[in-house]
JSON list of C-alpha atoms in Angstrom, two decimals:
[
{"chain": "A", "resi": 20, "resn": "MET", "atom": "CA", "xyz": [-47.96, 61.68, 3.28]},
{"chain": "A", "resi": 21, "resn": "HIS", "atom": "CA", "xyz": [-48.35, 65.20, 4.45]},
{"chain": "A", "resi": 22, "resn": "GLY", "atom": "CA", "xyz": [-45.67, 67.55, 5.29]},
{"chain": "A", "resi": 23, "resn": "SER", "atom": "CA", "xyz": [-46.47, 67.19, 8.89]},
{"chain": "A", "resi": 24, "resn": "GLN", "atom": "CA", "xyz": [-45.96, 63.41, 9.08]},
{"chain": "A", "resi": 25, "resn": "ARG", "atom": "CA", "xyz": [-42.44, 62.21, 9.95]},
{"chain": "A", "resi": 26, "resn": "LYS", "atom": "CA", "xyz": [-40.65, 59.37, 8.47]},
{"chain": "A", "resi": 27, "resn": "SER", "atom": "CA", "xyz": [-39.30, 57.01, 11.19]},
{"chain": "A", "resi": 28, "resn": "GLY", "atom": "CA", "xyz": [-36.83, 54.03, 10.96]},
{"chain": "A", "resi": 29, "resn": "LEU", "atom": "CA", "xyz": [-33.36, 53.33, 9.87]},
{"chain": "A", "resi": 30, "resn": "PHE", "atom": "CA", "xyz": [-33.21, 55.60, 7.00]},
{"chain": "A", "resi": 31, "resn": "THR", "atom": "CA", "xyz": [-34.44, 58.84, 8.52]},
{"chain": "A", "resi": 32, "resn": "PRO", "atom": "CA", "xyz": [-33.13, 61.87, 6.59]},
{"chain": "A", "resi": 33, "resn": "LEU", "atom": "CA", "xyz": [-29.91, 63.44, 7.95]},
{"chain": "A", "resi": 34, "resn": "THR", "atom": "CA", "xyz": [-31.75, 66.54, 8.24]},
{"chain": "A", "resi": 35, "resn": "GLU", "atom": "CA", "xyz": [-33.90, 65.34, 11.09]},
{"chain": "A", "resi": 36, "resn": "LYS", "atom": "CA", "xyz": [-32.96, 65.01, 14.59]},
{"chain": "A", "resi": 37, "resn": "GLY", "atom": "CA", "xyz": [-30.79, 62.01, 15.44]},
{"chain": "A", "resi": 38, "resn": "GLY", "atom": "CA", "xyz": [-29.91, 61.27, 11.70]},
{"chain": "A", "resi": 39, "resn": "SER", "atom": "CA", "xyz": [-26.19, 61.51, 12.31]},
{"chain": "A", "resi": 40, "resn": "VAL", "atom": "CA", "xyz": [-26.45, 59.10, 15.30]},
{"chain": "A", "resi": 41, "resn": "GLN", "atom": "CA", "xyz": [-28.14, 56.56, 12.86]},
{"chain": "A", "resi": 42, "resn": "VAL", "atom": "CA", "xyz": [-25.37, 57.15, 10.27]},
{"chain": "A", "resi": 43, "resn": "THR", "atom": "CA", "xyz": [-22.67, 56.44, 12.91]},
{"chain": "A", "resi": 44, "resn": "LEU", "atom": "CA", "xyz": [-24.28, 53.21, 14.00]},
{"chain": "A", "resi": 45, "resn": "ILE", "atom": "CA", "xyz": [-24.62, 52.13, 10.56]},
{"chain": "A", "resi": 46, "resn": "THR", "atom": "CA", "xyz": [-20.91, 52.97, 9.81]},
{"chain": "A", "resi": 47, "resn": "ILE", "atom": "CA", "xyz": [-19.85, 51.06, 12.95]},
{"chain": "A", "resi": 48, "resn": "ILE", "atom": "CA", "xyz": [-22.02, 47.98, 11.92]},
{"chain": "A", "resi": 49, "resn": "LEU", "atom": "CA", "xyz": [-20.49, 48.02, 8.49]},
{"chain": "A", "resi": 50, "resn": "LEU", "atom": "CA", "xyz": [-16.91, 48.38, 9.99]},
{"chain": "A", "resi": 51, "resn": "ILE", "atom": "CA", "xyz": [-17.77, 45.31, 12.23]},
{"chain": "A", "resi": 52, "resn": "LEU", "atom": "CA", "xyz": [-19.17, 43.33, 9.15]},
{"chain": "A", "resi": 53, "resn": "ALA", "atom": "CA", "xyz": [-16.08, 44.22, 7.25]},
{"chain": "A", "resi": 54, "resn": "ALA", "atom": "CA", "xyz": [-13.76, 43.18, 10.07]},
{"chain": "A", "resi": 55, "resn": "LEU", "atom": "CA", "xyz": [-15.66, 39.77, 10.43]},
{"chain": "A", "resi": 56, "resn": "ILE", "atom": "CA", "xyz": [-15.46, 39.21, 6.73]},
{"chain": "A", "resi": 57, "resn": "THR", "atom": "CA", "xyz": [-11.75, 39.97, 6.86]},
{"chain": "A", "resi": 58, "resn": "LEU", "atom": "CA", "xyz": [-11.38, 37.47, 9.57]},
{"chain": "A", "resi": 59, "resn": "ASP", "atom": "CA", "xyz": [-13.20, 34.81, 7.91]},
{"chain": "A", "resi": 60, "resn": "ILE", "atom": "CA", "xyz": [-11.05, 35.49, 4.72]},
{"chain": "A", "resi": 61, "resn": "LEU", "atom": "CA", "xyz": [-7.77, 35.05, 6.96]},
{"chain": "A", "resi": 62, "resn": "SER", "atom": "CA", "xyz": [-9.24, 31.91, 8.50]},
{"chain": "A", "resi": 63, "resn": "TYR", "atom": "CA", "xyz": [-10.09, 30.48, 5.14]},
{"chain": "A", "resi": 64, "resn": "ARG", "atom": "CA", "xyz": [-6.58, 31.22, 3.79]},
{"chain": "A", "resi": 65, "resn": "GLN", "atom": "CA", "xyz": [-5.11, 29.55, 6.76]},
{"chain": "A", "resi": 66, "resn": "GLN", "atom": "CA", "xyz": [-7.26, 26.44, 6.50]},
{"chain": "A", "resi": 67, "resn": "ASP", "atom": "CA", "xyz": [-6.54, 26.24, 2.79]},
{"chain": "A", "resi": 68, "resn": "ALA", "atom": "CA", "xyz": [-2.78, 26.47, 3.57]},
{"chain": "A", "resi": 69, "resn": "MET", "atom": "CA", "xyz": [-3.18, 23.87, 5.99]},
{"chain": "A", "resi": 70, "resn": "LEU", "atom": "CA", "xyz": [-5.16, 21.58, 3.82]},
{"chain": "A", "resi": 71, "resn": "SER", "atom": "CA", "xyz": [-2.75, 22.04, 1.09]},
{"chain": "A", "resi": 72, "resn": "SER", "atom": "CA", "xyz": [0.21, 21.05, 3.47]},
{"chain": "A", "resi": 73, "resn": "GLN", "atom": "CA", "xyz": [-1.72, 18.04, 4.72]},
{"chain": "A", "resi": 74, "resn": "ALA", "atom": "CA", "xyz": [-2.53, 16.98, 1.05]},
{"chain": "A", "resi": 75, "resn": "THR", "atom": "CA", "xyz": [1.11, 17.00, 0.29]},
{"chain": "A", "resi": 76, "resn": "GLU", "atom": "CA", "xyz": [1.92, 14.93, 3.48]},
{"chain": "A", "resi": 77, "resn": "ILE", "atom": "CA", "xyz": [-0.83, 12.48, 2.49]},
{"chain": "A", "resi": 78, "resn": "ARG", "atom": "CA", "xyz": [0.72, 12.15, -1.02]},
{"chain": "A", "resi": 79, "resn": "SER", "atom": "CA", "xyz": [4.02, 11.55, 0.51]},
{"chain": "A", "resi": 80, "resn": "LEU", "atom": "CA", "xyz": [2.70, 9.03, 2.92]},
{"chain": "A", "resi": 81, "resn": "GLY", "atom": "CA", "xyz": [0.90, 7.27, 0.10]},
{"chain": "A", "resi": 82, "resn": "LEU", "atom": "CA", "xyz": [4.26, 7.04, -1.78]},
{"chain": "A", "resi": 83, "resn": "ARG", "atom": "CA", "xyz": [5.81, 5.59, 1.22]},
{"chain": "A", "resi": 84, "resn": "VAL", "atom": "CA", "xyz": [3.02, 3.15, 1.90]},
{"chain": "A", "resi": 85, "resn": "ALA", "atom": "CA", "xyz": [3.30, 2.01, -1.87]},
{"chain": "A", "resi": 86, "resn": "ARG", "atom": "CA", "xyz": [6.98, 1.65, -1.35]},
{"chain": "A", "resi": 87, "resn": "VAL", "atom": "CA", "xyz": [6.63, -0.48, 1.81]},
{"chain": "A", "resi": 88, "resn": "GLU", "atom": "CA", "xyz": [3.94, -2.65, 0.04]},
{"chain": "A", "resi": 89, "resn": "HIS", "atom": "CA", "xyz": [6.35, -3.17, -2.80]},
{"chain": "A", "resi": 90, "resn": "LEU", "atom": "CA", "xyz": [9.27, -4.19, -0.35]},
{"chain": "A", "resi": 91, "resn": "THR", "atom": "CA", "xyz": [6.92, -6.44, 1.48]},
{"chain": "A", "resi": 92, "resn": "GLU", "atom": "CA", "xyz": [5.83, -8.08, -1.63]},
{"chain": "A", "resi": 93, "resn": "GLU", "atom": "CA", "xyz": [9.51, -8.40, -2.74]},
{"chain": "A", "resi": 94, "resn": "LEU", "atom": "CA", "xyz": [10.45, -9.71, 0.66]},
{"chain": "A", "resi": 95, "resn": "GLY", "atom": "CA", "xyz": [7.57, -12.10, 0.41]},
{"chain": "A", "resi": 96, "resn": "LYS", "atom": "CA", "xyz": [8.90, -13.66, -2.69]},
{"chain": "A", "resi": 97, "resn": "LYS", "atom": "CA", "xyz": [12.05, -14.78, -0.91]},
{"chain": "A", "resi": 98, "resn": "ILE", "atom": "CA", "xyz": [12.30, -18.13, 0.99]},
{"chain": "A", "resi": 99, "resn": "ASN", "atom": "CA", "xyz": [14.44, -18.07, 4.00]},
{"chain": "A", "resi": 100, "resn": "LEU", "atom": "CA", "xyz": [16.77, -21.26, 3.75]},
{"chain": "A", "resi": 101, "resn": "THR", "atom": "CA", "xyz": [17.45, -21.18, 7.42]},
{"chain": "A", "resi": 102, "resn": "ILE", "atom": "CA", "xyz": [13.75, -21.64, 8.50]},
{"chain": "A", "resi": 103, "resn": "PRO", "atom": "CA", "xyz": [12.30, -25.15, 7.85]},
{"chain": "A", "resi": 104, "resn": "SER", "atom": "CA", "xyz": [8.68, -24.02, 8.59]},
{"chain": "A", "resi": 105, "resn": "VAL", "atom": "CA", "xyz": [5.98, -23.56, 6.03]},
{"chain": "A", "resi": 106, "resn": "GLN", "atom": "CA", "xyz": [6.78, -20.62, 3.54]},
{"chain": "A", "resi": 107, "resn": "LYS", "atom": "CA", "xyz": [4.53, -19.38, 0.85]},
{"chain": "A", "resi": 108, "resn": "ILE", "atom": "CA", "xyz": [5.86, -19.36, -2.84]},
{"chain": "A", "resi": 109, "resn": "ASP", "atom": "CA", "xyz": [2.61, -18.09, -4.62]},
{"chain": "A", "resi": 110, "resn": "ASN", "atom": "CA", "xyz": [-1.25, -18.73, -4.51]},
{"chain": "A", "resi": 111, "resn": "VAL", "atom": "CA", "xyz": [-0.75, -22.56, -5.15]},
{"chain": "A", "resi": 112, "resn": "PHE", "atom": "CA", "xyz": [2.59, -23.55, -3.76]},
{"chain": "A", "resi": 113, "resn": "LEU", "atom": "CA", "xyz": [4.13, -23.68, -0.35]},
{"chain": "A", "resi": 114, "resn": "VAL", "atom": "CA", "xyz": [7.47, -24.95, 0.58]},
{"chain": "A", "resi": 115, "resn": "SER", "atom": "CA", "xyz": [8.52, -26.78, 3.81]},
{"chain": "A", "resi": 116, "resn": "LYS", "atom": "CA", "xyz": [11.43, -28.41, 5.49]},
{"chain": "A", "resi": 117, "resn": "ILE", "atom": "CA", "xyz": [13.63, -26.36, 3.28]},
{"chain": "A", "resi": 118, "resn": "SER", "atom": "CA", "xyz": [17.58, -26.45, 4.10]},
{"chain": "A", "resi": 119, "resn": "ALA", "atom": "CA", "xyz": [20.70, -25.63, 2.40]},
{"chain": "A", "resi": 120, "resn": "GLU", "atom": "CA", "xyz": [24.05, -27.62, 2.69]},
{"chain": "A", "resi": 121, "resn": "SER", "atom": "CA", "xyz": [27.38, -27.24, 1.14]},
{"chain": "A", "resi": 122, "resn": "TYR", "atom": "CA", "xyz": [27.78, -29.44, -1.85]},
{"chain": "A", "resi": 123, "resn": "LEU", "atom": "CA", "xyz": [30.86, -29.61, -4.20]},
{"chain": "A", "resi": 124, "resn": "THR", "atom": "CA", "xyz": [31.50, -26.05, -5.54]},
{"chain": "A", "resi": 125, "resn": "GLY", "atom": "CA", "xyz": [28.13, -24.68, -4.39]},
{"chain": "A", "resi": 126, "resn": "ILE", "atom": "CA", "xyz": [25.04, -25.81, -2.31]},
{"chain": "A", "resi": 127, "resn": "LYS", "atom": "CA", "xyz": [22.28, -28.27, -2.32]},
{"chain": "A", "resi": 128, "resn": "ILE", "atom": "CA", "xyz": [18.82, -27.18, -1.35]},
{"chain": "A", "resi": 129, "resn": "LYS", "atom": "CA", "xyz": [16.37, -29.73, -0.18]},
{"chain": "A", "resi": 130, "resn": "GLY", "atom": "CA", "xyz": [12.75, -29.20, 0.71]},
{"chain": "A", "resi": 131, "resn": "VAL", "atom": "CA", "xyz": [9.35, -30.29, 0.48]},
{"chain": "A", "resi": 132, "resn": "MET", "atom": "CA", "xyz": [6.79, -28.72, -2.18]},
{"chain": "A", "resi": 133, "resn": "ILE", "atom": "CA", "xyz": [3.24, -28.41, -1.04]},
{"chain": "A", "resi": 134, "resn": "ASN", "atom": "CA", "xyz": [0.23, -28.25, -3.45]},
{"chain": "A", "resi": 135, "resn": "SER", "atom": "CA", "xyz": [-2.34, -26.07, -1.70]},
{"chain": "A", "resi": 136, "resn": "SER", "atom": "CA", "xyz": [-4.71, -26.00, -4.62]},
{"chain": "A", "resi": 137, "resn": "SER", "atom": "CA", "xyz": [-7.68, -28.32, -5.28]},
{"chain": "A", "resi": 138, "resn": "LEU", "atom": "CA", "xyz": [-6.21, -29.48, -8.69]},
{"chain": "A", "resi": 139, "resn": "GLU", "atom": "CA", "xyz": [-3.72, -32.10, -9.37]},
{"chain": "A", "resi": 140, "resn": "GLN", "atom": "CA", "xyz": [-0.35, -30.52, -10.80]},
{"chain": "A", "resi": 141, "resn": "ASN", "atom": "CA", "xyz": [1.61, -32.37, -13.31]},
{"chain": "A", "resi": 142, "resn": "LYS", "atom": "CA", "xyz": [5.07, -31.82, -14.52]},
{"chain": "A", "resi": 143, "resn": "VAL", "atom": "CA", "xyz": [5.40, -28.61, -12.60]},
{"chain": "A", "resi": 144, "resn": "ARG", "atom": "CA", "xyz": [8.68, -26.66, -13.43]},
{"chain": "A", "resi": 145, "resn": "PHE", "atom": "CA", "xyz": [10.22, -24.56, -10.82]},
{"chain": "A", "resi": 146, "resn": "ARG", "atom": "CA", "xyz": [13.03, -22.07, -10.95]},
{"chain": "A", "resi": 147, "resn": "ILE", "atom": "CA", "xyz": [15.14, -21.56, -7.83]},
{"chain": "A", "resi": 148, "resn": "LYS", "atom": "CA", "xyz": [17.43, -18.56, -7.50]},
{"chain": "A", "resi": 149, "resn": "VAL", "atom": "CA", "xyz": [20.23, -17.96, -4.87]},
{"chain": "A", "resi": 150, "resn": "ASN", "atom": "CA", "xyz": [22.56, -14.98, -5.22]},
{"chain": "A", "resi": 151, "resn": "ASP", "atom": "CA", "xyz": [21.71, -14.33, -8.82]},
{"chain": "A", "resi": 152, "resn": "VAL", "atom": "CA", "xyz": [22.50, -18.13, -9.83]},
{"chain": "A", "resi": 153, "resn": "SER", "atom": "CA", "xyz": [19.37, -20.01, -10.88]},
{"chain": "A", "resi": 154, "resn": "ARG", "atom": "CA", "xyz": [18.39, -23.65, -11.60]},
{"chain": "A", "resi": 155, "resn": "GLU", "atom": "CA", "xyz": [15.31, -25.32, -12.87]},
{"chain": "A", "resi": 156, "resn": "PHE", "atom": "CA", "xyz": [13.89, -28.38, -11.58]},
{"chain": "A", "resi": 157, "resn": "THR", "atom": "CA", "xyz": [10.60, -30.36, -12.31]},
{"chain": "A", "resi": 158, "resn": "ILE", "atom": "CA", "xyz": [8.36, -32.33, -9.84]},
{"chain": "A", "resi": 159, "resn": "ASN", "atom": "CA", "xyz": [6.31, -34.92, -12.02]},
{"chain": "A", "resi": 160, "resn": "LYS", "atom": "CA", "xyz": [3.09, -34.99, -9.94]},
{"chain": "A", "resi": 161, "resn": "ILE", "atom": "CA", "xyz": [1.67, -33.30, -6.89]},
{"chain": "A", "resi": 162, "resn": "LYS", "atom": "CA", "xyz": [-1.83, -34.25, -5.76]},
{"chain": "A", "resi": 163, "resn": "PRO", "atom": "CA", "xyz": [-4.19, -31.74, -4.45]},
{"chain": "A", "resi": 164, "resn": "GLY", "atom": "CA", "xyz": [-3.26, -30.79, -0.90]},
{"chain": "A", "resi": 165, "resn": "SER", "atom": "CA", "xyz": [-0.11, -33.09, -1.09]},
{"chain": "A", "resi": 166, "resn": "SER", "atom": "CA", "xyz": [3.45, -32.67, -1.13]},
{"chain": "A", "resi": 167, "resn": "LYS", "atom": "CA", "xyz": [6.66, -34.01, -2.78]},
{"chain": "A", "resi": 168, "resn": "ALA", "atom": "CA", "xyz": [10.26, -33.91, -1.80]},
{"chain": "A", "resi": 169, "resn": "PHE", "atom": "CA", "xyz": [12.68, -32.17, -4.03]},
{"chain": "A", "resi": 170, "resn": "SER", "atom": "CA", "xyz": [16.55, -31.58, -4.19]},
{"chain": "A", "resi": 171, "resn": "VAL", "atom": "CA", "xyz": [18.32, -29.06, -6.30]},
{"chain": "A", "resi": 172, "resn": "GLU", "atom": "CA", "xyz": [22.09, -28.60, -6.69]},
{"chain": "A", "resi": 173, "resn": "ILE", "atom": "CA", "xyz": [23.26, -24.95, -7.33]},
{"chain": "A", "resi": 174, "resn": "PRO", "atom": "CA", "xyz": [27.02, -24.53, -8.24]},
{"chain": "A", "resi": 175, "resn": "ASP", "atom": "CA", "xyz": [29.03, -21.56, -7.46]},
{"chain": "A", "resi": 176, "resn": "VAL", "atom": "CA", "xyz": [27.17, -20.07, -4.47]},
{"chain": "A", "resi": 177, "resn": "PRO", "atom": "CA", "xyz": [29.23, -20.16, -1.17]},
{"chain": "A", "resi": 178, "resn": "PHE", "atom": "CA", "xyz": [27.18, -21.82, 1.51]},
{"chain": "A", "resi": 179, "resn": "GLU", "atom": "CA", "xyz": [27.86, -19.02, 3.85]},
{"chain": "A", "resi": 180, "resn": "GLU", "atom": "CA", "xyz": [26.06, -16.65, 1.59]},
{"chain": "A", "resi": 181, "resn": "ALA", "atom": "CA", "xyz": [22.93, -18.92, 1.06]},
{"chain": "A", "resi": 182, "resn": "ARG", "atom": "CA", "xyz": [20.34, -17.45, 3.31]},
{"chain": "A", "resi": 183, "resn": "GLU", "atom": "CA", "xyz": [17.50, -16.96, 0.97]},
{"chain": "A", "resi": 184, "resn": "ALA", "atom": "CA", "xyz": [16.10, -17.99, -2.33]},
{"chain": "A", "resi": 185, "resn": "GLU", "atom": "CA", "xyz": [13.53, -17.07, -4.83]},
{"chain": "A", "resi": 186, "resn": "ILE", "atom": "CA", "xyz": [11.35, -19.74, -6.11]},
{"chain": "A", "resi": 187, "resn": "LYS", "atom": "CA", "xyz": [8.84, -19.51, -8.81]},
{"chain": "A", "resi": 188, "resn": "ALA", "atom": "CA", "xyz": [6.49, -21.93, -10.38]},
{"chain": "A", "resi": 189, "resn": "LEU", "atom": "CA", "xyz": [7.11, -21.57, -14.03]},
{"chain": "A", "resi": 190, "resn": "ALA", "atom": "CA", "xyz": [4.65, -24.15, -15.61]},
{"chain": "A", "resi": 191, "resn": "SER", "atom": "CA", "xyz": [2.53, -27.05, -15.09]},
{"chain": "A", "resi": 192, "resn": "SER", "atom": "CA", "xyz": [-0.57, -28.87, -16.34]},
{"chain": "A", "resi": 193, "resn": "VAL", "atom": "CA", "xyz": [-3.49, -29.54, -14.23]},
{"chain": "A", "resi": 194, "resn": "ALA", "atom": "CA", "xyz": [-5.76, -32.53, -13.99]},
{"chain": "A", "resi": 195, "resn": "TYR", "atom": "CA", "xyz": [-9.33, -32.55, -12.81]},
{"chain": "A", "resi": 196, "resn": "PHE", "atom": "CA", "xyz": [-12.11, -34.98, -13.09]},
{"chain": "A", "resi": 197, "resn": "ILE", "atom": "CA", "xyz": [-15.78, -34.19, -14.07]},
{"chain": "A", "resi": 198, "resn": "ASP", "atom": "CA", "xyz": [-18.53, -36.54, -12.61]}
]
C-alpha cells in the first residue's frame, strides 16, 4: 500500500474524515447490544424465578396427590356395612350382601364372600375389624368364581356405630389341577 491509498471500511483511522461518526455508530451499536443482553439476563432471571416457583408448586401438588392416593387406598380397605352391593376386599376376594344387626352386647355381621380368582381357596381365614374390635373367622372352601355365606359376632360394638368394617384375608391354601 502506498501513502496515497486510503483504507475504507468500519475501522477507518480516527484521523481521517468521518472516523468520529463511525466510532459513534459503533458505540451506539455496543450500547444497544449491552441493553439487549441486560434484557435477556433479566428475562432469564424472571423465567428462572417462575420455574422455581412452579417446581415448588409441583412438589406440593405431588405430595397432595400422594396423600389423596393414600387416603383413597385406606378408604378402599373399608367395607360399608350399610351397602349390600359387591365391595372389593383385595385382589382375590369380594364381599356382597353384607349387613350388620344388633346382637347381644355387640353386632352380628352377615354376608357372602366371593372368590374372584381362578383357584380354589381352602381354609380361608379372615379378620374383620369394626371400631378397633376384631374377630377372625374361617370359610372352609370357596371354589373359583364362587361364593360362601358367613356370619361373625363382634361383641362390645354399639350397633349405631357399626357403619364400616375392615376385612382382611389372612391365610388360605389353594388347590389347582394339572392335566
